Structure formats: C-alpha cells, structure tokens
C-alpha cells in the first residue's frame, strides 16, 4: 500500500528498502519530510520550482535516490532533454533523447539539485527540485575513510562533527550493490563510548563493486546531519606485501636475480595486473643518505628483477611492495615486505675486527715496554733520596714492633745491672 501526499504536477520518489514508501511533493512548495534513503531515515527539506508562471509541460518528475535516476512525463513533443545533477562537486550534465536519465553514484549529504530542461517552439521549459538535508551545521561525521587490509578485513573510521552535542551517537549502515543492507556489528568506540568507526570481516572484492555507506546520528538536543558516500572496494585495498622473496647472486658476473610471488588477494588476478617497487640499499647507504644515489628504488611490471650493481663485499638490504597496474586493483602502494639481507660484509668485518685487535695489542705492549725502559733509565740518573720515617703516619704494626724492641732492650739493661752488682772486686792484692 502506497503512502502519498497529493500532487498536481511533480512526484518526488525516494527509493528505499521498501518500495511502498513513496513521498510526493507538490510543485512550487516546500515540505518537511522524513526521507528514507536506502536503509535509514533522515530529515530533509524539499523545494520544487518550475521555469515560468504557467504550468510546465514537464510533469511527474520522479527521482530514485538509490540509483540517482530521474524520470518524467511531457505533454509536448520534446525530442531532446538536458538533465543536471548539482552537488558540492562539479555538476554533471547529460543530454538524452528519452524521458529518463541516470547519474553515476554521488553522495548527497551536502544537498543536491535535480533539474530537467527541454526546448519546444523556441521556448525553454524546466523543472527542478532541491534536496536540503536538515540538522545542525557541523554535526555530521568528518574524515570518513575506509581501508581493506589483510585480504578480507575492513575498517571504516570517522571523527565526530565539530558542533556535535555531547550525547550524540553515530550509527553506520552499508549496502553492497546487489546484497542486503546491514548495520555495523563491531563498532570502534572512543573513551566516552561514542562510535568512531566500524570493523568488518570476510570482505570480498568482486570486480568494481561499489558499497554505499551512510552514517546517521541521534541526539536529544538537536537534529544530526547524516553523511553518505559511495566507495569502490578495490580502490581502498591496502595490498599485502609480495611473498616468497628469493635472491640468488653470482660474483662472476657480479649480479643477483630477485624473484617473488604476487600479494595475496580475495580475488586472484594475473601477474600483469601488478607493478612492483623494489628498494635495494647498501649498508653504507642506510647510514649515509648520500650513498643512496646509486641504489635508487626501481619499478618493474614482472615478478623478477636482475640486480646488476652487486658488490659481493658489501651487505645489501632488499624490500618490495606492490600496487595495481591497468586493472581493477588499487593503484596505491601496498605494504613493504620484510627486509631481506644479502652480501658477505659480515665476514669482511670480522677480519677487520681481528686485525684491529691484534694491532691494538701490539701497540699497547710496545708502549708498556718503552715506558718501562724509560723508567729504569731515570732511576739510574736520578736515584731516590731516602726520607726520614714519619712515626705518626706509619701503620700501627710498626709502632707495635718498635714497642717490642724497646721492651726487649729494657729487660737486657736490667739484667746487666744485676750481674754487675753481684761481682766483688778486692781493692788489695792477696799476700803471699
């Protein structure tokens, strides 16, 4: 059952999840409506006008926002029409010879003007409607971006609008071209619990399939502007690094053959679809950027490379990354591979270290020998001068030795005195 507002000339149709939801706006008036975009309602104002005061022969203009398709009727035999879609980006114009035209997918969160114009009998007729999203300015999300990584994982992130009320909460919806819509099941949250991103798993890239994203918001303080965007999946893929990198080098002739396998993808493509960036640096170039002039990055279209500037006595570092080339693969450079080392600088460095050690040892030994000889000669020409002993500065052990010597001499002196007193000398000689 269709739900409509009475109309005289203009039909504004919103294609949504449920085709029965059709809203009609009368030509020349403004209306406040609760628009239903592909899967979520948003507030918007519609203003419709025609080119002159009389009724325009272009009637029943309908717009399918899901497909950005315009259809209309005409009471005059107009053979050629010009239809225009104006958004913030460059306006898109089409010249058609039937009563409908389809525009490529364009976001309309900043407003849009749909216009159809035709000429009959030198008179120009036109009809147009302006889609004006409602909500406080600066409340829609900003810096919306998505990236596919590790083959099948996708993250979409955004920042809250600069004028967003504190109680605002955002919700992300996405819809593949031929699949059903779904809301994010794994939100990324900031410290305050506000949604600032979404994680998706099991994402499959099929050709140039396009996904429609809509971020809506809710707040008790004011209406929140919505944000929408169409994204081609292969364009946002961050390619994984090339795998199974091998390096085979020869000294005669001095060259290396580098081989690898393409990055892993959910949708496998042939090797010609890839372009590779090869970065080979010498160890000296890693320390001194001036050395990089001879080892500049190289771009090739095959998964093999011949490195001619090879020096077997130098250590080299190799890394590779890939991007799409003339096919439905992202043209942005992917992740760098792990650094691969090749060359023989380690053995050369070890020999140098051993030589330096031996030379240093000999030098120190000679220096010690020279100093020893010089010291001996100085003792011959300048013998040391004896110095009196300082009793106050000598150790206690020396004092104890002196004390024992003094005690021994005292005992000896006393014994000699005793012996002296025992002897008796007669003053007169004995008589015969």
Coordinates of C-alpha atoms in Angstrom, one line a residue:
X1 CA 0.0 0.0 0.0
X2 CA 1.5 3.4 -1.1
X3 CA 1.6 6.3 1.3
X4 CA 1.5 9.7 -0.6
X5 CA 0.9 13.4 -0.4
X6 CA -1.5 14.8 -3.0
X7 CA 0.3 16.2 -6.1
X8 CA -0.6 18.2 -9.2
X9 CA 2.5 18.1 -11.3
X10 CA 5.6 16.8 -9.6
X11 CA 6.3 13.4 -8.0
X12 CA 9.4 13.1 -5.8
X13 CA 10.0 9.4 -5.2
X14 CA 12.5 8.1 -2.7
X15 CA 13.6 4.5 -3.5
X16 CA 14.2 2.8 -0.3
X17 CA 14.4 -0.7 1.2
X18 CA 10.6 -0.9 1.0
X19 CA 9.3 0.3 -2.4
X20 CA 5.9 1.1 -0.9
X21 CA 7.4 4.1 0.9
X22 CA 6.8 6.8 -1.7
X23 CA 6.5 10.5 -0.8
X24 CA 5.1 13.1 -3.2
X25 CA 5.7 16.9 -3.1
X26 CA 3.6 19.4 -4.8
X27 CA 5.3 21.6 -7.3
X28 CA 6.2 25.1 -6.2
X29 CA 6.0 24.5 -2.4
X30 CA 8.4 23.4 0.3
X31 CA 7.8 20.4 2.6
X32 CA 9.5 19.0 5.6
X33 CA 9.8 15.2 5.2
X34 CA 11.3 12.2 6.9
X35 CA 13.2 10.9 3.9
X36 CA 14.2 7.2 3.8
X37 CA 17.5 6.7 2.0
X38 CA 18.4 3.2 1.0
X39 CA 18.1 1.9 4.6
X40 CA 17.8 4.6 7.2
X41 CA 15.5 7.6 7.7
X42 CA 17.0 11.2 7.6
X43 CA 15.4 14.6 7.9
X44 CA 15.4 16.8 4.8
X45 CA 13.6 19.7 3.1
X46 CA 12.4 19.6 -0.5
X47 CA 11.9 22.8 -2.5
X48 CA 10.5 22.4 -6.0
X49 CA 10.0 25.0 -8.7
X50 CA 9.5 25.3 -12.5
X51 CA 10.8 27.7 -15.1
X52 CA 7.8 30.1 -15.6
X53 CA 4.5 31.1 -14.1
X54 CA 2.5 28.9 -16.4
X55 CA 2.3 25.1 -16.0
X56 CA 5.4 23.4 -17.3
X57 CA 4.8 20.6 -19.9
X58 CA 7.4 18.6 -18.0
X59 CA 5.4 16.8 -15.3
X60 CA 5.6 13.9 -12.9
X61 CA 9.3 14.2 -12.3
X62 CA 10.4 11.3 -10.1
X63 CA 13.8 10.8 -8.6
X64 CA 15.1 7.4 -7.4
X65 CA 17.8 8.4 -4.9
X66 CA 19.1 4.9 -4.6
X67 CA 20.0 4.8 -8.3
X68 CA 20.1 8.6 -8.9
X69 CA 17.7 8.1 -11.7
X70 CA 15.3 10.8 -13.0
X71 CA 12.1 10.1 -14.9
X72 CA 9.4 12.5 -16.1
X73 CA 6.5 13.0 -18.5
X74 CA 5.9 15.7 -21.1
X75 CA 2.7 17.0 -22.7
X76 CA 4.7 18.3 -25.6
X77 CA 6.6 16.5 -28.3
X78 CA 10.1 17.5 -26.9
X79 CA 12.7 15.3 -28.6
X80 CA 15.8 16.3 -26.6
X81 CA 16.3 17.0 -22.9
X82 CA 19.2 18.2 -20.7
X83 CA 19.2 16.8 -17.2
X84 CA 21.6 18.0 -14.5
X85 CA 22.7 16.8 -11.0
X86 CA 24.3 19.5 -8.9
X87 CA 26.1 18.7 -5.7
X88 CA 29.0 20.4 -4.0
X89 CA 31.3 18.7 -6.6
X90 CA 31.3 19.6 -10.3
X91 CA 27.8 19.5 -11.8
X92 CA 27.0 16.6 -14.0
X93 CA 25.1 17.2 -17.2
X94 CA 23.6 14.7 -19.6
X95 CA 21.8 15.1 -23.0
X96 CA 19.2 12.4 -23.5
X97 CA 16.5 11.7 -26.1
X98 CA 14.2 9.9 -23.8
X99 CA 12.3 10.8 -20.6
X100 CA 14.8 9.5 -18.1
X101 CA 18.5 9.8 -17.2
X102 CA 20.8 8.0 -14.7
X103 CA 23.7 9.7 -13.0
X104 CA 26.7 7.9 -11.6
X105 CA 26.7 7.4 -7.8
X106 CA 27.2 10.6 -5.9
X107 CA 26.8 11.5 -2.2
X108 CA 24.0 14.0 -1.4
X109 CA 24.6 14.7 2.3
X110 CA 25.6 18.3 1.4
X111 CA 22.5 18.8 -0.7
X112 CA 21.6 18.2 -4.3
X113 CA 19.6 19.8 -7.2
X114 CA 17.9 17.6 -9.8
X115 CA 17.0 19.5 -12.9
X116 CA 15.5 18.6 -16.3
X117 CA 15.2 21.1 -19.2
X118 CA 13.7 20.9 -22.7
X119 CA 13.0 23.3 -25.6
X120 CA 9.9 23.4 -27.7
X121 CA 9.0 26.0 -30.3
X122 CA 11.9 28.2 -29.2
X123 CA 10.7 28.2 -25.6
X124 CA 12.7 26.6 -22.8
X125 CA 10.9 24.6 -20.1
X126 CA 12.4 23.1 -16.9
X127 CA 11.6 21.6 -13.6
X128 CA 13.8 21.1 -10.6
X129 CA 13.8 20.1 -7.0
X130 CA 16.3 20.9 -4.3
X131 CA 17.2 18.3 -1.7
X132 CA 18.3 20.1 1.6
X133 CA 19.4 17.9 4.5
X134 CA 18.4 19.1 7.9
X135 CA 20.3 19.2 11.1
X136 CA 22.7 21.5 13.0
X137 CA 25.6 22.5 10.8
X138 CA 28.8 20.7 11.7
X139 CA 27.2 17.7 13.3
X140 CA 27.7 15.1 10.6
X141 CA 30.8 13.0 10.9
X142 CA 34.1 14.2 9.4
X143 CA 37.2 12.5 7.9
X144 CA 35.3 9.4 6.9
X145 CA 37.6 6.8 5.4
X146 CA 37.7 3.0 4.9
X147 CA 40.6 0.7 4.2
X148 CA 40.7 -3.0 3.4
X149 CA 43.7 -4.9 4.8
X150 CA 45.0 -8.4 5.3
X151 CA 42.9 -9.6 2.3
X152 CA 39.4 -9.6 3.9
X153 CA 39.3 -7.1 6.8
X154 CA 38.0 -3.6 6.5
X155 CA 38.0 -0.7 8.9
X156 CA 35.9 2.5 8.5
X157 CA 36.7 5.4 10.8
X158 CA 35.4 8.9 11.3
X159 CA 35.6 11.8 13.8
X160 CA 32.6 13.5 15.4
X161 CA 31.4 16.7 13.9
X162 CA 32.9 19.9 15.4
X163 CA 29.5 21.1 16.7
X164 CA 28.2 17.7 17.8
X165 CA 26.3 17.7 21.2
X166 CA 27.9 15.5 23.9
X167 CA 25.0 13.0 23.8
X168 CA 25.3 12.3 20.1
X169 CA 25.7 8.7 19.0
X170 CA 26.5 7.7 15.4
X171 CA 25.4 4.6 13.5
X172 CA 26.9 3.2 10.3
X173 CA 25.0 1.3 7.6
X174 CA 26.4 -0.2 4.5
X175 CA 24.9 -1.8 1.4
X176 CA 26.6 -3.7 -1.4
X177 CA 25.3 -3.2 -4.9
X178 CA 23.2 -6.4 -5.1
X179 CA 23.2 -7.5 -1.4
X180 CA 21.1 -6.6 1.5
X181 CA 21.9 -3.7 3.9
X182 CA 23.3 -4.2 7.3
X183 CA 24.3 -2.1 10.3
X184 CA 27.8 -2.3 11.8
X185 CA 28.1 -5.2 14.2
X186 CA 31.5 -4.3 15.7
X187 CA 31.8 -0.6 16.5
X188 CA 35.1 1.2 17.4
X189 CA 34.4 3.5 20.4
X190 CA 36.2 6.4 21.9
X191 CA 36.8 6.7 25.7
X192 CA 33.3 8.2 26.1
X193 CA 31.6 5.3 24.4
X194 CA 30.8 7.2 21.2
X195 CA 31.1 5.3 17.9
X196 CA 34.0 6.4 15.9
X197 CA 34.5 3.5 13.5
X198 CA 33.5 0.0 12.5
X199 CA 35.2 -3.2 11.8
X200 CA 34.2 -5.6 9.0
X201 CA 35.3 -9.2 8.4
X202 CA 35.1 -11.5 5.4
X203 CA 35.0 -8.7 2.9
X204 CA 35.2 -10.0 -0.7
X205 CA 36.2 -7.7 -3.6
X206 CA 34.4 -8.6 -6.8
X207 CA 35.4 -6.6 -9.8
X208 CA 34.4 -3.0 -9.4
X209 CA 31.6 -3.5 -6.9
X210 CA 30.5 -0.3 -5.1
X211 CA 29.3 -0.1 -1.5
X212 CA 27.1 2.7 -0.2
X213 CA 27.8 3.9 3.3
X214 CA 25.6 6.1 5.5
X215 CA 26.4 7.4 8.9
X216 CA 23.4 8.8 10.8
X217 CA 23.3 10.3 14.2
X218 CA 20.9 10.9 17.1
X219 CA 20.8 13.4 19.9
X220 CA 18.2 14.7 22.3
X221 CA 19.5 18.3 21.9
X222 CA 19.3 18.7 18.1
X223 CA 18.9 17.0 14.7
X224 CA 22.1 15.5 13.4
X225 CA 23.1 15.8 9.8
X226 CA 23.8 12.5 8.0
X227 CA 26.8 11.6 5.9
X228 CA 26.8 9.3 2.9
X229 CA 29.4 8.1 0.5
X230 CA 29.9 5.6 -2.3
X231 CA 33.1 3.6 -2.2
X232 CA 34.6 1.3 -4.8
X233 CA 36.1 -1.5 -2.8
X234 CA 39.2 -2.3 -4.9
X235 CA 40.3 1.3 -4.7
X236 CA 40.6 1.2 -0.9
X237 CA 42.5 -2.0 -0.6
X238 CA 45.9 -1.9 1.1
X239 CA 47.8 -4.7 -0.7
X240 CA 49.8 -7.2 1.3
X241 CA 53.5 -7.5 0.7
X242 CA 54.8 -9.8 -2.0
X243 CA 55.7 -13.2 -0.7
X244 CA 58.4 -15.9 -1.1
X245 CA 61.2 -13.5 -2.0
X246 CA 64.4 -15.2 -3.1
X247 CA 67.8 -13.7 -4.0
X248 CA 70.4 -15.7 -6.0
X249 CA 73.8 -13.9 -6.6
X250 CA 76.9 -14.6 -8.5
X251 CA 80.3 -12.9 -8.4
X252 CA 81.2 -13.6 -12.0
X253 CA 79.4 -11.8 -13.5
X254 CA 78.5 -9.7 -10.4
X255 CA 74.7 -9.8 -10.4
X256 CA 71.7 -11.1 -8.5
X257 CA 68.4 -12.5 -9.6
X258 CA 65.5 -11.5 -7.3
X259 CA 62.2 -13.4 -7.6
X260 CA 58.9 -13.2 -5.6
X261 CA 55.2 -14.0 -5.7
X262 CA 52.3 -11.5 -6.0
X263 CA 50.4 -10.3 -2.9
X264 CA 47.5 -12.4 -1.6
X265 CA 44.0 -11.2 -2.6
X266 CA 40.5 -12.3 -2.1
X267 CA 40.1 -12.1 -5.9
X268 CA 43.1 -13.5 -7.7
X269 CA 44.4 -11.7 -10.7
X270 CA 47.3 -12.5 -13.0
X271 CA 50.8 -11.1 -12.6
X272 CA 50.4 -8.4 -15.3
X273 CA 48.0 -6.6 -13.0
X274 CA 50.7 -5.7 -10.6
X275 CA 53.5 -3.2 -10.5
X276 CA 56.4 -3.6 -8.1
X277 CA 58.6 -1.1 -6.3
X278 CA 62.0 -2.6 -5.5
X279 CA 64.2 -0.8 -3.0
X280 CA 67.8 -2.1 -2.6
X281 CA 70.2 -0.3 -0.3
X282 CA 73.8 -0.9 0.7
X283 CA 74.6 -0.9 4.4
X284 CA 76.7 2.3 3.9
X285 CA 73.7 3.9 2.2
X286 CA 71.5 3.1 5.2
X287 CA 73.9 5.1 7.4
X288 CA 74.7 7.8 4.9
X289 CA 71.8 9.1 2.7
X290 CA 74.3 10.5 0.2
X291 CA 75.1 6.9 -0.8
X292 CA 71.5 6.3 -2.0
X293 CA 72.2 7.9 -5.4
X294 CA 73.5 4.6 -6.8
X295 CA 70.7 2.5 -5.2
X296 CA 67.5 4.3 -6.1
X297 CA 64.2 2.4 -6.0
X298 CA 63.2 0.6 -9.1
X299 CA 59.7 -0.1 -10.6
X300 CA 59.1 -3.2 -12.7
X301 CA 56.0 -4.9 -14.1
X302 CA 57.2 -8.5 -13.6
X303 CA 57.8 -10.6 -10.5
X304 CA 61.5 -11.0 -11.3
X305 CA 64.4 -8.4 -11.3
X306 CA 68.0 -8.6 -12.2
X307 CA 70.3 -6.5 -9.9
X308 CA 73.5 -5.7 -11.8
X309 CA 75.1 -3.3 -9.3
X310 CA 76.1 -6.1 -6.9
X311 CA 79.2 -5.9 -4.8
X312 CA 79.9 -9.2 -3.0
X313 CA 82.0 -7.5 -0.3
X314 CA 79.0 -5.2 0.7
X315 CA 75.9 -6.0 2.7
X316 CA 72.7 -5.2 0.8
X317 CA 69.1 -4.8 2.1
X318 CA 66.1 -5.5 -0.1
X319 CA 62.3 -4.8 0.3
X320 CA 59.4 -4.9 -2.2
X321 CA 55.9 -3.5 -2.4
X322 CA 53.1 -3.7 -5.0
X323 CA 50.2 -1.8 -6.5
X324 CA 47.6 -2.4 -9.3
X325 CA 48.6 -1.7 -12.8
X326 CA 46.0 -1.3 -15.6
X327 CA 43.4 -3.4 -13.9
X328 CA 40.8 -3.4 -11.1
X329 CA 43.4 -3.3 -8.3
X330 CA 44.2 -0.4 -6.0
X331 CA 46.8 1.9 -7.5
X332 CA 48.1 2.9 -4.1
X333 CA 51.3 1.3 -2.9
X334 CA 50.8 -1.6 -0.5
X335 CA 52.8 -2.8 2.4
X336 CA 56.5 -3.2 2.3
X337 CA 57.9 -6.7 2.6
X338 CA 60.2 -7.7 5.4
X339 CA 63.8 -6.7 4.7
X340 CA 65.9 -9.3 3.0
X341 CA 69.7 -9.2 3.5
X342 CA 72.3 -10.5 1.1
X343 CA 76.0 -10.0 0.6
X344 CA 79.2 -11.0 2.6
X345 CA 80.1 -7.9 4.5
X346 CA 79.9 -9.8 7.9
X347 CA 82.9 -12.0 7.2
X348 CA 84.9 -9.0 5.9
X349 CA 84.0 -7.0 9.0
X350 CA 85.1 -9.9 11.3
X351 CA 88.6 -10.0 9.6
X352 CA 89.0 -6.3 10.1
X353 CA 88.0 -6.5 13.7
X354 CA 90.6 -9.3 14.3
X355 CA 93.3 -7.2 12.6
X356 CA 92.4 -4.2 14.7
X357 CA 92.5 -6.2 17.9
X358 CA 96.0 -7.7 17.1
X359 CA 97.3 -4.3 16.1
X360 CA 96.0 -2.7 19.3
X361 CA 97.5 -5.5 21.4
X362 CA 101.0 -5.0 19.8
X363 CA 100.7 -1.2 20.2
X364 CA 99.9 -1.5 23.9
X365 CA 102.8 -3.9 24.5
X366 CA 105.3 -1.7 22.8
X367 CA 104.0 1.3 24.8
X368 CA 104.4 -0.6 28.1
X369 CA 107.9 -1.7 27.1
X370 CA 109.0 1.9 26.2
X371 CA 107.7 3.3 29.4
X372 CA 109.5 0.6 31.4
X373 CA 112.8 1.3 29.8
X374 CA 112.4 5.0 30.3
X375 CA 111.6 4.5 34.0
X376 CA 114.7 2.3 34.6
X377 CA 117.0 4.9 33.0
X378 CA 115.5 7.6 35.2
X379 CA 116.3 5.6 38.3
X380 CA 120.0 5.3 37.3
X381 CA 120.5 9.0 36.7
X382 CA 118.1 10.1 39.5
X383 CA 118.3 7.6 42.4
X384 CA 115.6 8.0 45.0
X385 CA 116.6 10.2 48.1
X386 CA 116.0 8.5 51.4
X387 CA 113.4 10.2 53.6
X388 CA 113.1 10.1 57.4
X389 CA 110.4 7.9 58.7
X390 CA 107.3 9.6 60.0
X391 CA 106.2 7.7 63.0
X392 CA 102.8 9.4 63.0
X393 CA 102.0 8.2 59.5
X394 CA 103.2 4.6 59.8
X395 CA 100.9 1.8 60.5
X396 CA 100.1 0.6 64.0
X397 CA 102.0 -2.6 63.3
X398 CA 105.3 -0.7 63.0
X399 CA 104.6 1.1 66.3
X400 CA 104.0 -2.3 68.0
X401 CA 107.4 -3.6 66.6
X402 CA 109.1 -0.5 68.0
X403 CA 107.4 -1.1 71.3
X404 CA 108.6 -4.7 71.5
X405 CA 112.2 -3.7 70.7
X406 CA 112.1 -1.1 73.4
X407 CA 110.8 -3.6 76.0
X408 CA 113.5 -6.2 75.0
X409 CA 116.3 -3.6 75.4
X410 CA 114.9 -2.6 78.8
X411 CA 114.9 -6.2 80.0
X412 CA 118.5 -6.6 78.8
X413 CA 119.6 -3.5 80.5
X414 CA 118.2 -4.5 83.8
X415 CA 119.9 -8.0 83.6
X416 CA 123.2 -6.4 83.0
X417 CA 122.8 -4.3 86.1
X418 CA 122.1 -7.3 88.3
X419 CA 125.2 -9.1 87.1
X420 CA 127.3 -6.0 87.8
X421 CA 126.2 -5.8 91.4
X422 CA 126.9 -9.4 92.1
X423 CA 130.6 -9.2 91.2
X424 CA 133.0 -8.4 94.1
X425 CA 136.4 -6.8 93.5
X426 CA 139.0 -6.8 96.2
X427 CA 140.9 -3.5 96.5
X428 CA 144.1 -5.1 97.7
X429 CA 146.0 -8.0 96.3
X430 CA 146.4 -11.2 98.3
X431 CA 149.5 -11.7 100.5
X432 CA 151.9 -14.5 99.6

